[in-house]
mmCIF file of C-alpha atoms in Angstrom:
data_model
loop_
_atom_site.group_PDB
_atom_site.id
_atom_site.type_symbol
_atom_site.label_atom_id
_atom_site.label_comp_id
_atom_site.label_asym_id
_atom_site.label_seq_id
_atom_site.Cartn_x
_atom_site.Cartn_y
_atom_site.Cartn_z
ATOM 1 C CA UNK A 1 -13.975 -2.866 49.181
ATOM 2 C CA UNK A 2 -11.066 -0.919 47.775
ATOM 3 C CA UNK A 3 -11.564 1.037 44.543
ATOM 4 C CA UNK A 4 -8.666 -0.919 43.054
ATOM 5 C CA UNK A 5 -10.810 -4.056 42.948
ATOM 6 C CA UNK A 6 -13.852 -2.468 41.340
ATOM 7 C CA UNK A 7 -14.463 -2.087 37.664
ATOM 8 C CA UNK A 8 -17.359 -0.080 36.322
ATOM 9 C CA UNK A 9 -17.440 -1.793 32.932
ATOM 10 C CA UNK A 10 -15.293 -3.578 30.388
ATOM 11 C CA UNK A 11 -15.642 -0.615 28.011
ATOM 12 C CA UNK A 12 -13.210 1.531 29.981
ATOM 13 C CA UNK A 13 -10.428 -1.067 29.555
ATOM 14 C CA UNK A 14 -10.690 -1.615 25.811
ATOM 15 C CA UNK A 15 -7.997 -0.356 23.486
ATOM 16 C CA UNK A 16 -9.137 2.650 21.471
ATOM 17 C CA UNK A 17 -9.796 1.995 17.780
ATOM 18 C CA UNK A 18 -7.951 4.473 15.638
ATOM 19 C CA UNK A 19 -8.515 5.183 11.980
ATOM 20 C CA UNK A 20 -6.218 3.362 9.564
ATOM 21 C CA UNK A 21 -3.303 5.647 8.649
ATOM 22 C CA UNK A 22 -3.364 7.137 5.153
ATOM 23 C CA UNK A 23 0.097 7.217 3.538
ATOM 24 C CA UNK A 24 1.369 10.744 3.020
ATOM 25 C CA UNK A 25 1.776 12.216 -0.429
ATOM 26 C CA UNK A 26 -0.159 11.617 -3.607
ATOM 27 C CA UNK A 27 -2.171 8.431 -4.078
ATOM 28 C CA UNK A 28 -0.740 7.389 -7.431
ATOM 29 C CA UNK A 29 -1.834 3.898 -8.480
ATOM 30 C CA UNK A 30 -1.497 1.564 -11.430
ATOM 31 C CA UNK A 31 -4.606 0.415 -13.295
ATOM 32 C CA UNK A 32 -4.302 -2.867 -11.378
ATOM 33 C CA UNK A 33 -4.036 -0.950 -8.102
ATOM 34 C CA UNK A 34 -7.207 1.033 -8.889
ATOM 35 C CA UNK A 35 -9.068 -2.213 -9.613
ATOM 36 C CA UNK A 36 -7.842 -3.675 -6.292
ATOM 37 C CA UNK A 37 -9.126 -0.614 -4.399
ATOM 38 C CA UNK A 38 -12.516 -0.856 -6.135
ATOM 39 C CA UNK A 39 -12.674 -4.581 -5.267
ATOM 40 C CA UNK A 40 -11.935 -3.850 -1.597
ATOM 41 C CA UNK A 41 -14.756 -1.291 -1.430
ATOM 42 C CA UNK A 42 -17.222 -3.715 -3.052
ATOM 43 C CA UNK A 43 -16.186 -6.570 -0.755
ATOM 44 C CA UNK A 44 -16.516 -4.472 2.407
ATOM 45 C CA UNK A 45 -19.900 -3.088 1.343
ATOM 46 C CA UNK A 46 -21.114 -6.646 0.669
ATOM 47 C CA UNK A 47 -19.903 -7.805 4.107
ATOM 48 C CA UNK A 48 -21.650 -4.879 5.802
ATOM 49 C CA UNK A 49 -24.916 -5.662 4.032
ATOM 50 C CA UNK A 50 -25.570 -8.764 6.109
ATOM 51 C CA UNK A 51 -24.256 -7.518 9.466
ATOM 52 C CA UNK A 52 -26.268 -6.082 12.319
ATOM 53 C CA UNK A 53 -25.024 -4.487 15.496
ATOM 54 C CA UNK A 54 -22.546 -1.681 15.965
ATOM 55 C CA UNK A 55 -19.827 -3.880 17.443
ATOM 56 C CA UNK A 56 -19.699 -6.192 14.411
ATOM 57 C CA UNK A 57 -19.965 -3.326 11.913
ATOM 58 C CA UNK A 58 -17.434 -0.924 13.481
ATOM 59 C CA UNK A 59 -14.208 -2.529 12.189
ATOM 60 C CA UNK A 60 -15.656 -2.946 8.702
ATOM 61 C CA UNK A 61 -16.872 0.663 8.654
ATOM 62 C CA UNK A 62 -13.392 1.822 9.679
ATOM 63 C CA UNK A 63 -11.844 -0.191 6.844
ATOM 64 C CA UNK A 64 -14.449 1.116 4.427
ATOM 65 C CA UNK A 65 -13.631 4.737 5.368
ATOM 66 C CA UNK A 66 -9.973 4.038 4.563
ATOM 67 C CA UNK A 67 -10.760 2.429 1.208
ATOM 68 C CA UNK A 68 -13.294 5.121 0.243
ATOM 69 C CA UNK A 69 -10.614 7.740 0.893
ATOM 70 C CA UNK A 70 -8.109 5.797 -1.187
ATOM 71 C CA UNK A 71 -10.707 5.347 -3.941
ATOM 72 C CA UNK A 72 -11.582 9.042 -4.160
ATOM 73 C CA UNK A 73 -7.962 10.228 -4.070
ATOM 74 C CA UNK A 74 -6.530 7.638 -6.490
ATOM 75 C CA UNK A 75 -4.707 9.002 -9.512
ATOM 76 C CA UNK A 76 -4.028 6.330 -12.132
ATOM 77 C CA UNK A 77 -0.482 6.708 -13.457
ATOM 78 C CA UNK A 78 -0.033 7.013 -17.197
ATOM 79 C CA UNK A 79 1.300 3.912 -18.904
ATOM 80 C CA UNK A 80 5.078 4.173 -18.517
ATOM 81 C CA UNK A 81 7.437 4.440 -21.444
ATOM 82 C CA UNK A 82 9.503 1.340 -22.219
ATOM 83 C CA UNK A 83 13.119 1.737 -21.183
ATOM 84 C CA UNK A 84 12.445 4.210 -18.355
ATOM 85 C CA UNK A 85 11.685 3.226 -14.748
ATOM 86 C CA UNK A 86 8.372 4.711 -13.586
ATOM 87 C CA UNK A 87 5.246 3.893 -11.609
ATOM 88 C CA UNK A 88 3.768 0.915 -13.429
ATOM 89 C CA UNK A 89 7.147 -0.430 -14.612
ATOM 90 C CA UNK A 90 8.741 -3.814 -14.062
ATOM 91 C CA UNK A 91 12.407 -2.979 -13.557
ATOM 92 C CA UNK A 92 15.171 -5.547 -13.846
ATOM 93 C CA UNK A 93 18.399 -4.364 -12.238
ATOM 94 C CA UNK A 94 21.777 -5.463 -10.909
ATOM 95 C CA UNK A 95 22.833 -4.462 -7.413
ATOM 96 C CA UNK A 96 25.706 -5.936 -5.447
ATOM 97 C CA UNK A 97 26.458 -8.373 -8.276
ATOM 98 C CA UNK A 98 22.956 -9.879 -8.101
ATOM 99 C CA UNK A 99 20.140 -9.463 -10.616
ATOM 100 C CA UNK A 100 16.631 -8.764 -9.342
ATOM 101 C CA UNK A 101 13.347 -7.430 -10.626
ATOM 102 C CA UNK A 102 10.669 -5.285 -8.993
ATOM 103 C CA UNK A 103 7.366 -3.739 -10.013
ATOM 104 C CA UNK A 104 6.989 -0.075 -9.036
ATOM 105 C CA UNK A 105 3.402 0.400 -7.829
ATOM 106 C CA UNK A 106 1.170 2.464 -5.511
ATOM 107 C CA UNK A 107 1.106 2.046 -1.711
ATOM 108 C CA UNK A 108 -1.985 -0.138 -1.439
ATOM 109 C CA UNK A 109 -0.731 -2.485 -4.135
ATOM 110 C CA UNK A 110 2.751 -2.890 -2.640
ATOM 111 C CA UNK A 111 3.826 -6.369 -1.562
ATOM 112 C CA UNK A 112 7.606 -6.570 -1.138
ATOM 113 C CA UNK A 113 7.546 -10.381 -0.816
ATOM 114 C CA UNK A 114 5.972 -10.528 -4.293
ATOM 115 C CA UNK A 115 8.406 -7.953 -5.716
ATOM 116 C CA UNK A 116 5.891 -5.059 -5.788
ATOM 117 C CA UNK A 117 7.449 -1.965 -4.219
ATOM 118 C CA UNK A 118 5.655 1.323 -3.433
ATOM 119 C CA UNK A 119 6.907 4.239 -5.532
ATOM 120 C CA UNK A 120 7.964 6.181 -2.408
ATOM 121 C CA UNK A 121 10.093 3.316 -1.051
ATOM 122 C CA UNK A 122 13.779 4.281 -1.174
ATOM 123 C CA UNK A 123 14.706 1.670 -3.803
ATOM 124 C CA UNK A 124 11.835 2.582 -6.134
ATOM 125 C CA UNK A 125 12.316 6.327 -5.591
ATOM 126 C CA UNK A 126 16.001 5.990 -6.556
ATOM 127 C CA UNK A 127 15.057 4.193 -9.780
ATOM 128 C CA UNK A 128 12.198 6.395 -11.014
ATOM 129 C CA UNK A 129 13.307 8.264 -14.110
ATOM 130 C CA UNK A 130 16.359 6.068 -14.690
ATOM 131 C CA UNK A 131 16.865 4.635 -18.166
ATOM 132 C CA UNK A 132 18.098 1.218 -19.268
ATOM 133 C CA UNK A 133 21.893 1.019 -18.968
ATOM 134 C CA UNK A 134 22.060 3.840 -16.444
ATOM 135 C CA UNK A 135 24.019 3.464 -13.203
ATOM 136 C CA UNK A 136 22.336 5.119 -10.234
ATOM 137 C CA UNK A 137 23.417 5.947 -6.715
ATOM 138 C CA UNK A 138 21.675 4.195 -3.851
ATOM 139 C CA UNK A 139 22.059 3.981 -0.094
ATOM 140 C CA UNK A 140 25.090 6.257 -0.052
ATOM 141 C CA UNK A 141 26.934 4.263 -2.715
ATOM 142 C CA UNK A 142 27.773 5.759 -6.090
ATOM 143 C CA UNK A 143 26.616 3.732 -9.107
ATOM 144 C CA UNK A 144 25.221 1.008 -6.840
ATOM 145 C CA UNK A 145 22.421 -0.027 -9.233
ATOM 146 C CA UNK A 146 22.521 -0.788 -12.944
ATOM 147 C CA UNK A 147 19.165 -0.673 -14.724
ATOM 148 C CA UNK A 148 18.966 -3.684 -17.063
ATOM 149 C CA UNK A 149 15.388 -3.269 -18.334
ATOM 150 C CA UNK A 150 12.227 -1.277 -17.636
ATOM 151 C CA UNK A 151 8.945 -2.352 -19.205
ATOM 152 C CA UNK A 152 5.299 -1.505 -18.513
ATOM 153 C CA UNK A 153 3.621 -4.041 -16.206
ATOM 154 C CA UNK A 154 1.246 -6.107 -18.302
ATOM 155 C CA UNK A 155 -0.518 -8.216 -15.642
#
């Protein structure tokens, strides 16, 4: 029989499992973001408690390594000042004639569909440090964004 029709084992054809990528830069989080990281670690440890066998445990252990790294490197941002966009702020702004609001948060807490944007995302990065009433440049356009309000996130 030709070698092309032989297979030693299924193991040699499996996709390799890589570690979850850690976002570059500092791991700045809100108090809510730190609590979410701690919850993830607890949940994964609880799931691992009842599992036996390397194959079932491997994906959870990989996730746990990611979350342990995020937990140990987390730096909780100071409560932001009212009126200035910062990590931990809910910013209401006008862009392109339309009003919107976003929360500026850490990477692991980000959920664009829910209006939570990571602080290194271009929109959030452009806003950080801006004060209420200020017009800021964005996406190659001068004075593209007007900051309407910036308040600490309270939820």
